[in-house]
Amino acid sequence: MKVKLAPIACFSALLVLSACATQPEAPDRGRSAGVTDMDAARLKRLGKKFQEAGEWQTSMQFYSQAVQEDPKDPDIHAAIGRNFFEMRARDAARQSLERALALDPYHDEALITLAALSIGDHAPQKTLELLDRLHKKGRGTAQSYNLAAIAHDLMGQPLMARKAYAEGLVRSPDNPDIMSNMALSLAISGEFDAAKDILGSLSERASAANKNEGGAPSNAAQENLALVVAMEGNAEEAGLIASQVMSVGQVKVNQPFYDRLAYLAPQDRAQAVFLGQLPQQEDSVAEAIIAEDTEEEAKTADQDAAVVVVELADDLGTQETPPISSANLEDMATVSDKVDQTLVKQDRAGPEQMAEAPIAPTPSAADESVIDTTDEETGDEEIPGYHLQLGSFSSEARLQRGWESVKSLKVLSSFVPLFEQARSNDGEEVWRLLIGPVSGYSAGRDICDVLQKAKAACVVLPEKSDVETLALED
């Protein structure tokens, strides 16, 4: 049995949950002239704008009317499912997503959102089955591979997780969500120094970027560093690290969580850091972990979502949806134009935190043992290796030319070129140019920084096992 915890940190971000907005006023039925001229495409476009801005309920108004116009459009059902998901209405989300997949079994958004939902349902195997539909067709994304990696971590498959994180990074180099999750994955396997190396690099780069852009600093790396330090067995230090970016109340709620992390088996650690859940204890310690105010907040959010489900579920059936009034539509369209100007699209990657009491998962049989990362003689942790990808090419001849174009750079003088054959998102065979391995993420990142200043491509990836040496032409 598992116990639900107060939110600990932004562990990952694929489809991040947010609090429900205030329920919009009912449309004025007396001022609906002209709205019937709106077709499904226009309604979808407006719904998508508000969805991308995180205005889930406003978005739902447009999508719930769009589905009346075109009930067989899988895009609409997938978008409605995504909105329900974000509002923590899990059952309604599942129904809409399954409708979308009944219409299009390979619908990208429906598969990814349902895969994220399945992680929250303690069904990582189902997550992998859903994502496999995309990956086999060469349509994998940074989001889908990040989710697949988390699923492998939850199933006790760290090597498979690392391969999935690498595929995600190929598609979105230096993606902070993927890197942060990979750091947690390393810590789950006991590679604490490697995890701290990644998070330290992420924190430095985020601080530099925020300083240059004048933005607020991101706390995600620091919050996850607290988790890593707690897994290492330093719960007190974890609380001190967390206190730099969290309120006193949040740290107090999280401290019992930090206290237990080091004593969990790897799969239980994965459940804890990715889902915010600990195994139930025999005594009453678990009760102290749940913060009263956080529990009340979660209940309120669930009630708000339930109201939305009741009011909108019929829209997906046979009952007629009240049309959006012309006045309201004009106001919303004006807002949507502003949304267009300010919206920053984010590649969100990770499962949502649980909103309701979870069901105890069936233990998954791990097909890999936990990676032993310590030196038997000294007891010191081994530093993991990383390969650096310098480009992806459509033929071996182009691969050769790619290496010729960069080999004169001083930073590459000690490296032998390697390559890996893979499939692109279009299903085409590609050749990836690699060098390495180098010891530690920050060492790889330093080399990439030099290469990128020289206008050369470079991505840091977990060490690969299936690489070959590039035979240089005379």
Short mmCIF file of C-alpha atoms in Angstrom, two decimals:
data_model
loop_
_atom_site.label_atom_id
_atom_site.label_comp_id
_atom_site.label_asym_id
_atom_site.label_seq_id
_atom_site.Cartn_x
_atom_site.Cartn_y
_atom_site.Cartn_z
CA MET A 1 0.00 0.00 0.00
CA LYS A 2 1.24 3.47 -0.81
CA VAL A 3 0.68 6.73 0.95
CA LYS A 4 0.19 10.03 -0.86
CA LEU A 5 2.59 12.78 0.06
CA ALA A 6 2.55 16.51 -0.07
CA PRO A 7 4.18 17.79 -3.28
CA ILE A 8 7.95 17.68 -2.77
CA ALA A 9 9.36 19.43 -5.82
CA CYS A 10 8.97 19.85 -9.55
CA PHE A 11 10.50 16.44 -10.21
CA SER A 12 9.69 16.49 -13.92
CA ALA A 13 7.39 18.31 -16.26
CA LEU A 14 5.63 16.68 -19.15
CA LEU A 15 2.04 17.58 -18.42
CA VAL A 16 2.37 19.58 -15.24
CA LEU A 17 -0.77 19.88 -13.15
CA SER A 18 -1.99 23.30 -12.17
CA ALA A 19 -4.77 24.51 -9.92
CA CYS A 20 -8.13 24.86 -11.63
CA ALA A 21 -9.09 28.34 -12.70
CA THR A 22 -12.29 30.00 -11.53
CA GLN A 23 -15.30 28.45 -13.21
CA PRO A 24 -16.33 30.77 -16.08
CA GLU A 25 -19.80 32.25 -16.12
CA ALA A 26 -22.40 30.47 -18.19
CA PRO A 27 -22.73 31.89 -21.71
CA ASP A 28 -25.54 34.35 -22.32
CA ARG A 29 -28.01 32.37 -24.43
CA GLY A 30 -29.64 35.59 -25.58
CA ARG A 31 -26.53 36.86 -27.36
CA SER A 32 -25.43 33.93 -29.46
CA ALA A 33 -26.01 35.43 -32.90
CA GLY A 34 -23.08 34.85 -35.22
CA VAL A 35 -21.43 32.14 -33.15
CA THR A 36 -22.95 29.43 -35.31
CA ASP A 37 -20.75 30.74 -38.10
CA MET A 38 -17.73 29.41 -36.24
CA ASP A 39 -16.53 26.08 -37.60
CA ALA A 40 -14.67 23.36 -35.74
CA ALA A 41 -11.30 24.53 -37.06
CA ARG A 42 -11.78 28.04 -35.60
CA LEU A 43 -12.98 26.62 -32.27
CA LYS A 44 -10.00 24.24 -32.17
CA ARG A 45 -7.56 27.04 -32.84
CA LEU A 46 -8.92 29.16 -30.00
CA GLY A 47 -9.12 26.15 -27.70
CA LYS A 48 -5.49 25.34 -28.39
CA LYS A 49 -4.34 28.89 -27.63
CA PHE A 50 -5.94 28.86 -24.21
CA GLN A 51 -4.69 25.33 -23.57
CA GLU A 52 -1.10 26.35 -24.34
CA ALA A 53 -1.53 29.28 -21.96
CA GLY A 54 -2.71 26.93 -19.18
CA GLU A 55 -6.29 28.24 -19.26
CA TRP A 56 -7.79 24.77 -19.14
CA GLN A 57 -11.42 25.68 -18.44
CA THR A 58 -11.56 28.46 -21.02
CA SER A 59 -9.98 26.09 -23.51
CA MET A 60 -12.62 23.50 -22.63
CA GLN A 61 -15.41 25.90 -23.58
CA PHE A 62 -14.15 26.01 -27.14
CA TYR A 63 -13.30 22.33 -27.43
CA SER A 64 -16.62 21.18 -25.94
CA GLN A 65 -18.39 23.19 -28.64
CA ALA A 66 -15.97 22.02 -31.34
CA VAL A 67 -16.78 18.39 -30.59
CA GLN A 68 -20.44 19.16 -31.35
CA GLU A 69 -19.37 20.47 -34.76
CA ASP A 70 -17.10 17.53 -35.53
CA PRO A 71 -17.51 14.56 -33.14
CA LYS A 72 -15.19 12.35 -35.22
CA ASP A 73 -12.12 14.57 -35.01
CA PRO A 74 -9.52 12.77 -32.84
CA ASP A 75 -7.64 16.05 -32.27
CA ILE A 76 -10.61 17.48 -30.39
CA HIS A 77 -11.08 14.41 -28.17
CA ALA A 78 -7.33 14.35 -27.44
CA ALA A 79 -7.36 18.04 -26.50
CA ILE A 80 -10.39 17.55 -24.23
CA GLY A 81 -8.58 14.62 -22.61
CA ARG A 82 -5.52 16.78 -22.06
CA ASN A 83 -7.65 19.50 -20.43
CA PHE A 84 -9.33 17.00 -18.11
CA PHE A 85 -5.89 15.58 -17.28
CA GLU A 86 -4.58 19.00 -16.34
CA MET A 87 -7.67 19.60 -14.17
CA ARG A 88 -7.04 16.27 -12.38
CA ALA A 89 -10.23 14.70 -13.69
CA ARG A 90 -8.49 11.42 -14.46
CA ASP A 91 -11.46 9.23 -15.40
CA ALA A 92 -12.91 11.83 -17.75
CA ALA A 93 -9.44 12.33 -19.26
CA ARG A 94 -9.06 8.62 -19.85
CA GLN A 95 -12.44 8.36 -21.59
CA SER A 96 -11.69 11.26 -23.94
CA LEU A 97 -8.21 9.99 -24.75
CA GLU A 98 -9.54 6.51 -25.49
CA ARG A 99 -12.14 8.08 -27.81
CA ALA A 100 -9.33 9.83 -29.65
CA LEU A 101 -7.36 6.60 -30.00
CA ALA A 102 -10.44 4.73 -31.20
CA LEU A 103 -10.56 7.24 -34.06
CA ASP A 104 -6.78 7.31 -34.60
CA PRO A 105 -4.74 4.58 -32.83
CA TYR A 106 -1.51 6.50 -33.50
CA HIS A 107 -2.59 9.96 -32.38
CA ASP A 108 0.54 11.54 -30.88
CA GLU A 109 -1.02 13.77 -28.20
CA ALA A 110 -3.53 11.13 -27.09
CA LEU A 111 -0.83 8.47 -26.76
CA ILE A 112 1.56 10.73 -24.83
CA THR A 113 -1.12 12.07 -22.48
CA LEU A 114 -2.55 8.60 -21.81
CA ALA A 115 1.00 7.33 -21.24
CA ALA A 116 1.52 10.03 -18.59
CA LEU A 117 -1.84 9.13 -17.04
CA SER A 118 -0.79 5.47 -16.92
CA ILE A 119 2.33 6.34 -14.94
CA GLY A 120 0.09 7.97 -12.33
CA ASP A 121 -2.05 4.80 -12.42
CA HIS A 122 1.02 2.70 -11.50
CA ALA A 123 0.96 1.09 -14.94
CA PRO A 124 4.43 1.80 -16.41
CA GLN A 125 4.18 -1.24 -18.69
CA LYS A 126 1.08 0.27 -20.30
CA THR A 127 2.98 3.54 -20.65
CA LEU A 128 5.69 1.75 -22.62
CA GLU A 129 3.15 -0.08 -24.79
CA LEU A 130 1.43 3.20 -25.71
CA LEU A 131 4.70 4.99 -26.47
CA ASP A 132 5.98 2.03 -28.46
CA ARG A 133 3.34 2.82 -31.09
CA LEU A 134 5.05 6.16 -31.68
CA HIS A 135 8.61 4.94 -31.37
CA LYS A 136 8.18 2.04 -33.82
CA LYS A 137 6.93 4.51 -36.42
CA GLY A 138 9.89 6.82 -35.80
CA ARG A 139 7.65 9.51 -34.27
CA GLY A 140 9.26 9.67 -30.86
CA THR A 141 9.70 13.05 -29.19
CA ALA A 142 11.66 14.40 -26.24
CA GLN A 143 8.43 14.08 -24.23
CA SER A 144 7.75 10.49 -25.22
CA TYR A 145 11.29 9.29 -24.52
CA ASN A 146 11.38 11.11 -21.20
CA LEU A 147 8.17 9.36 -20.19
CA ALA A 148 9.53 6.02 -21.38
CA ALA A 149 12.65 6.56 -19.29
CA ILE A 150 10.60 7.27 -16.17
CA ALA A 151 8.53 4.14 -16.82
CA HIS A 152 11.72 2.06 -17.04
CA ASP A 153 12.97 3.60 -13.80
CA LEU A 154 9.69 2.71 -12.09
CA MET A 155 10.07 -0.88 -13.34
CA GLY A 156 13.63 -1.19 -12.02
CA GLN A 157 15.29 -1.04 -15.45
CA PRO A 158 18.00 1.66 -15.13
CA LEU A 159 19.92 0.72 -18.27
CA MET A 160 16.80 0.92 -20.43
CA ALA A 161 15.94 4.21 -18.73
CA ARG A 162 19.34 5.63 -19.62
CA LYS A 163 18.91 4.68 -23.28
CA ALA A 164 15.52 6.40 -23.35
CA TYR A 165 16.91 9.55 -21.72
CA ALA A 166 19.63 9.57 -24.39
CA GLU A 167 17.06 9.36 -27.19
CA GLY A 168 15.17 12.25 -25.63
CA LEU A 169 18.34 14.35 -25.47
CA VAL A 170 19.09 13.65 -29.13
CA ARG A 171 15.74 15.26 -29.94
CA SER A 172 16.04 18.09 -27.41
CA PRO A 173 19.71 18.69 -26.51
CA ASP A 174 20.37 19.80 -22.94
CA ASN A 175 16.64 19.65 -22.15
CA PRO A 176 16.59 20.57 -18.43
CA ASP A 177 13.60 18.35 -17.63
CA ILE A 178 15.23 15.29 -19.17
CA MET A 179 18.60 16.08 -17.58
CA SER A 180 16.98 16.61 -14.18
CA ASN A 181 15.08 13.32 -14.41
CA MET A 182 18.25 11.55 -15.54
CA ALA A 183 20.03 12.92 -12.47
CA LEU A 184 17.30 11.46 -10.25
CA SER A 185 17.60 8.18 -12.15
CA LEU A 186 21.34 8.08 -11.46
CA ALA A 187 20.75 8.77 -7.77
CA ILE A 188 18.14 6.01 -7.59
CA SER A 189 20.87 3.63 -8.80
CA GLY A 190 23.32 4.99 -6.21
CA GLU A 191 25.34 7.24 -8.56
CA PHE A 192 25.10 10.28 -6.32
CA ASP A 193 28.18 12.20 -7.49
CA ALA A 194 27.09 11.83 -11.11
CA ALA A 195 23.62 13.09 -10.24
CA LYS A 196 24.99 16.09 -8.34
CA ASP A 197 27.34 16.83 -11.24
CA ILE A 198 24.38 17.12 -13.64
CA LEU A 199 22.24 19.19 -11.28
CA GLY A 200 25.14 21.50 -10.50
CA SER A 201 25.71 22.10 -14.20
CA LEU A 202 22.00 22.68 -14.77
CA SER A 203 21.83 25.15 -11.90
CA GLU A 204 24.83 27.12 -13.18
CA ARG A 205 23.50 27.30 -16.73
CA ALA A 206 20.02 28.29 -15.55
CA SER A 207 21.45 31.02 -13.32
CA ALA A 208 23.57 32.38 -16.16
CA ALA A 209 20.64 32.35 -18.57
CA ASN A 210 18.33 34.05 -16.07
CA LYS A 211 20.96 36.68 -15.32
CA ASN A 212 21.36 37.47 -19.01
CA GLU A 213 17.61 37.54 -19.62
CA GLY A 214 16.67 39.23 -16.35
CA GLY A 215 14.34 36.38 -15.36
CA ALA A 216 13.65 34.76 -12.00
CA PRO A 217 15.94 31.87 -11.04
CA SER A 218 14.63 28.31 -11.42
CA ASN A 219 14.44 26.26 -8.22
CA ALA A 220 13.98 22.85 -9.86
CA ALA A 221 17.66 21.84 -9.80
CA GLN A 222 18.02 22.83 -6.14
CA GLU A 223 14.83 20.97 -5.17
CA ASN A 224 16.03 17.84 -6.93
CA LEU A 225 19.48 18.21 -5.39
CA ALA A 226 17.76 17.96 -2.00
CA LEU A 227 16.23 14.65 -3.11
CA VAL A 228 19.60 13.34 -4.29
CA VAL A 229 21.32 14.30 -1.03
CA ALA A 230 18.49 12.65 0.92
CA MET A 231 18.86 9.43 -1.11
CA GLU A 232 22.57 9.55 -0.29
CA GLY A 233 21.68 9.41 3.41
CA ASN A 234 22.05 13.08 4.39
CA ALA A 235 18.47 13.98 5.26
CA GLU A 236 19.46 16.94 7.43
CA GLU A 237 21.56 18.45 4.65
CA ALA A 238 18.70 17.82 2.23
CA GLY A 239 16.42 19.93 4.41
CA LEU A 240 19.00 22.74 4.50
CA ILE A 241 19.33 22.69 0.70
CA ALA A 242 15.55 22.70 0.30
CA SER A 243 15.22 25.63 2.72
CA GLN A 244 17.09 27.83 0.24
CA VAL A 245 14.24 27.59 -2.26
CA MET A 246 11.24 26.45 -0.16
CA SER A 247 9.25 27.95 2.66
CA VAL A 248 9.78 26.75 6.24
CA GLY A 249 6.38 25.04 6.09
CA GLN A 250 7.22 23.15 2.90
CA VAL A 251 10.53 21.94 4.31
CA LYS A 252 8.79 20.80 7.51
CA VAL A 253 6.31 18.79 5.45
CA ASN A 254 9.08 17.27 3.31
CA GLN A 255 11.56 16.41 6.08
CA PRO A 256 10.00 13.02 7.04
CA PHE A 257 10.12 12.20 3.32
CA TYR A 258 13.84 13.04 3.15
CA ASP A 259 14.42 10.98 6.31
CA ARG A 260 13.18 7.80 4.64
CA LEU A 261 14.58 8.07 1.11
CA ALA A 262 17.98 6.53 1.87
CA TYR A 263 16.40 3.38 3.32
CA LEU A 264 14.21 2.54 0.34
CA ALA A 265 14.89 -0.10 -2.30
CA PRO A 266 15.62 1.38 -5.77
CA GLN A 267 12.11 0.80 -7.15
CA ASP A 268 10.57 2.36 -4.05
CA ARG A 269 12.92 5.32 -4.46
CA ALA A 270 11.68 5.73 -8.03
CA GLN A 271 8.08 5.70 -6.81
CA ALA A 272 9.00 8.29 -4.19
CA VAL A 273 10.84 10.80 -6.37
CA PHE A 274 8.72 10.49 -9.53
CA LEU A 275 5.28 10.01 -7.96
CA GLY A 276 5.76 11.55 -4.53
CA GLN A 277 4.79 8.35 -2.72
CA LEU A 278 6.38 6.27 0.02
CA PRO A 279 5.62 2.66 1.03
CA GLN A 280 3.16 2.44 3.91
CA GLN A 281 4.85 1.88 7.26
CA GLU A 282 3.58 -0.41 9.98
CA ASP A 283 3.29 2.41 12.52
CA SER A 284 1.77 5.86 12.32
CA VAL A 285 4.83 7.64 10.91
CA ALA A 286 3.21 7.78 7.49
CA GLU A 287 0.34 9.80 8.91
CA ALA A 288 2.74 12.55 9.91
CA ILE A 289 4.03 12.78 6.36
CA ILE A 290 0.74 14.01 4.97
CA ALA A 291 0.36 17.73 5.57
CA GLU A 292 -3.16 18.67 6.62
CA ASP A 293 -3.25 21.86 4.60
CA THR A 294 -1.89 20.15 1.50
CA GLU A 295 -4.47 17.39 1.79
CA GLU A 296 -7.24 19.97 2.06
CA GLU A 297 -5.87 21.80 -0.97
CA ALA A 298 -5.84 18.58 -2.99
CA LYS A 299 -9.44 17.84 -1.99
CA THR A 300 -10.53 21.31 -3.08
CA ALA A 301 -8.81 20.88 -6.44
CA ASP A 302 -10.50 17.51 -6.93
CA GLN A 303 -13.89 19.02 -6.08
CA ASP A 304 -13.33 21.85 -8.56
CA ALA A 305 -12.38 19.37 -11.24
CA ALA A 306 -15.42 17.23 -10.41
CA VAL A 307 -17.69 20.24 -10.96
CA VAL A 308 -16.12 20.79 -14.37
CA VAL A 309 -16.57 17.11 -15.23
CA VAL A 310 -20.26 17.21 -14.31
CA GLU A 311 -20.86 20.37 -16.32
CA LEU A 312 -18.85 19.31 -19.36
CA ALA A 313 -19.23 15.53 -19.57
CA ASP A 314 -22.66 15.82 -21.18
CA ASP A 315 -21.13 17.96 -23.90
CA LEU A 316 -19.32 14.89 -25.12
CA GLY A 317 -22.55 12.93 -25.38
CA THR A 318 -25.81 13.75 -27.11
CA GLN A 319 -26.97 16.82 -25.22
CA GLU A 320 -26.68 20.12 -27.02
CA THR A 321 -23.96 22.42 -25.74
CA PRO A 322 -25.02 26.03 -25.15
CA PRO A 323 -23.17 28.10 -27.73
CA ILE A 324 -20.61 30.66 -26.63
CA SER A 325 -22.11 34.12 -26.88
CA SER A 326 -20.85 36.62 -29.44
CA ALA A 327 -19.86 39.03 -26.68
CA ASN A 328 -17.95 36.37 -24.76
CA LEU A 329 -16.40 35.07 -27.95
CA GLU A 330 -15.16 38.52 -28.92
CA ASP A 331 -13.61 38.98 -25.47
CA MET A 332 -11.97 35.56 -25.63
CA ALA A 333 -10.64 36.13 -29.14
CA THR A 334 -9.09 39.40 -27.96
CA VAL A 335 -7.45 37.59 -25.07
CA SER A 336 -6.27 34.86 -27.44
CA ASP A 337 -4.46 37.46 -29.54
CA LYS A 338 -2.64 38.58 -26.39
CA VAL A 339 -1.86 34.96 -25.63
CA ASP A 340 -0.29 34.66 -29.09
CA GLN A 341 2.05 37.53 -28.29
CA THR A 342 3.17 36.28 -24.87
CA LEU A 343 2.97 32.50 -25.08
CA VAL A 344 6.23 30.63 -24.68
CA LYS A 345 5.82 27.02 -25.74
CA GLN A 346 7.45 24.57 -23.39
CA ASP A 347 8.41 20.95 -24.05
CA ARG A 348 6.86 19.54 -20.88
CA ALA A 349 8.26 16.15 -19.94
CA GLY A 350 7.21 14.01 -17.00
CA PRO A 351 4.26 12.59 -15.22
CA GLU A 352 1.83 14.56 -13.14
CA GLN A 353 1.72 14.26 -9.37
CA MET A 354 -1.15 12.22 -8.01
CA ALA A 355 -4.29 14.12 -7.08
CA GLU A 356 -6.26 11.31 -5.47
CA ALA A 357 -5.43 8.41 -3.16
CA PRO A 358 -3.35 6.00 -5.25
CA ILE A 359 -3.99 2.32 -5.76
CA ALA A 360 -1.21 0.06 -4.53
CA PRO A 361 0.77 -1.06 -7.61
CA THR A 362 1.46 -4.65 -8.51
CA PRO A 363 5.22 -5.16 -8.09
CA SER A 364 6.96 -5.26 -11.48
CA ALA A 365 9.66 -7.82 -12.00
CA ALA A 366 12.88 -5.98 -12.77
CA ASP A 367 14.79 -7.36 -15.76
CA GLU A 368 18.02 -5.72 -14.62
CA SER A 369 19.90 -5.65 -11.36
CA VAL A 370 20.75 -2.28 -9.87
CA ILE A 371 23.95 -0.94 -11.40
CA ASP A 372 26.91 -1.27 -9.04
CA THR A 373 28.80 1.99 -9.40
CA THR A 374 31.40 1.65 -6.66
CA ASP A 375 35.03 0.64 -6.94
CA GLU A 376 35.51 -2.63 -5.02
CA GLU A 377 38.98 -1.68 -3.76
CA THR A 378 38.42 1.91 -2.65
CA GLY A 379 34.65 2.01 -2.20
CA ASP A 380 34.58 5.23 -4.22
CA GLU A 381 31.82 5.86 -6.70
CA GLU A 382 32.85 5.40 -10.33
CA ILE A 383 32.30 8.41 -12.57
CA PRO A 384 29.93 7.48 -15.41
CA GLY A 385 30.95 8.07 -19.00
CA TYR A 386 29.23 10.23 -21.58
CA HIS A 387 29.46 10.29 -25.36
CA LEU A 388 29.22 13.56 -27.28
CA GLN A 389 27.15 13.59 -30.46
CA LEU A 390 28.54 15.96 -33.10
CA GLY A 391 25.86 15.51 -35.73
CA SER A 392 23.42 13.18 -37.47
CA PHE A 393 23.85 12.34 -41.16
CA SER A 394 21.84 10.61 -43.89
CA SER A 395 24.72 8.49 -45.23
CA GLU A 396 28.13 7.17 -44.23
CA ALA A 397 29.75 9.42 -46.83
CA ARG A 398 28.16 12.49 -45.24
CA LEU A 399 29.25 11.17 -41.84
CA GLN A 400 32.85 11.11 -43.10
CA ARG A 401 32.55 14.67 -44.39
CA GLY A 402 31.03 15.74 -41.09
CA TRP A 403 34.08 14.53 -39.21
CA GLU A 404 36.44 16.13 -41.74
CA SER A 405 34.76 19.49 -41.11
CA VAL A 406 35.45 19.49 -37.35
CA LYS A 407 38.47 17.27 -36.72
CA SER A 408 40.91 20.20 -36.93
CA LEU A 409 39.42 21.79 -33.81
CA LYS A 410 41.96 21.57 -30.99
CA VAL A 411 39.46 20.26 -28.44
CA LEU A 412 38.91 17.16 -30.63
CA SER A 413 42.58 16.36 -31.23
CA SER A 414 42.68 13.49 -28.72
CA PHE A 415 39.44 11.81 -29.81
CA VAL A 416 38.85 8.96 -32.24
CA PRO A 417 35.60 9.42 -34.21
CA LEU A 418 32.81 6.94 -33.51
CA PHE A 419 29.39 6.39 -35.03
CA GLU A 420 26.04 4.83 -34.25
CA GLN A 421 23.39 3.78 -36.75
CA ALA A 422 19.83 4.68 -35.79
CA ARG A 423 16.43 5.72 -37.17
CA SER A 424 15.25 9.30 -37.56
CA ASN A 425 11.75 10.49 -36.65
CA ASP A 426 10.83 9.95 -40.30
CA GLY A 427 11.93 6.33 -40.09
CA GLU A 428 15.01 6.94 -42.23
CA GLU A 429 18.36 5.36 -41.39
CA VAL A 430 20.83 7.89 -39.96
CA TRP A 431 24.46 7.86 -38.89
CA ARG A 432 25.28 9.71 -35.67
CA LEU A 433 28.81 11.07 -35.26
CA LEU A 434 30.13 10.57 -31.71
CA ILE A 435 33.27 11.04 -29.66
CA GLY A 436 34.17 9.84 -26.18
CA PRO A 437 33.42 8.59 -23.70
CA VAL A 438 34.44 11.32 -21.27
CA SER A 439 34.23 11.03 -17.48
CA GLY A 440 31.32 12.97 -16.01
CA TYR A 441 28.58 15.15 -17.42
CA SER A 442 30.27 18.46 -16.61
CA ALA A 443 33.43 17.40 -18.50
CA GLY A 444 31.30 16.62 -21.53
CA ARG A 445 29.40 19.87 -21.14
CA ASP A 446 32.69 21.84 -21.08
CA ILE A 447 33.79 20.28 -24.37
CA CYS A 448 30.39 20.97 -25.93
CA ASP A 449 30.60 24.61 -24.84
CA VAL A 450 33.91 24.98 -26.70
CA LEU A 451 32.53 23.26 -29.80
CA GLN A 452 29.36 25.32 -29.82
CA LYS A 453 31.37 28.54 -29.60
CA ALA A 454 33.13 27.31 -32.76
CA LYS A 455 29.68 26.87 -34.37
CA ALA A 456 29.88 23.07 -34.18
CA ALA A 457 26.99 20.92 -32.97
CA CYS A 458 27.40 18.97 -29.73
CA VAL A 459 25.05 17.05 -27.42
CA VAL A 460 26.04 15.27 -24.18
CA LEU A 461 24.53 11.77 -24.01
CA PRO A 462 24.81 8.89 -21.53
CA GLU A 463 27.54 6.46 -22.61
CA LYS A 464 26.42 4.15 -25.41
CA SER A 465 27.40 0.52 -25.80
CA ASP A 466 26.55 -0.01 -29.48
CA VAL A 467 29.03 2.37 -31.15
CA GLU A 468 31.64 1.61 -33.80
CA THR A 469 34.89 3.30 -34.73
CA LEU A 470 34.65 5.36 -37.89
CA ALA A 471 37.03 4.00 -40.55
CA LEU A 472 38.71 7.10 -41.92
CA GLU A 473 39.11 7.42 -45.66
CA ASP A 474 42.59 7.98 -47.06
#
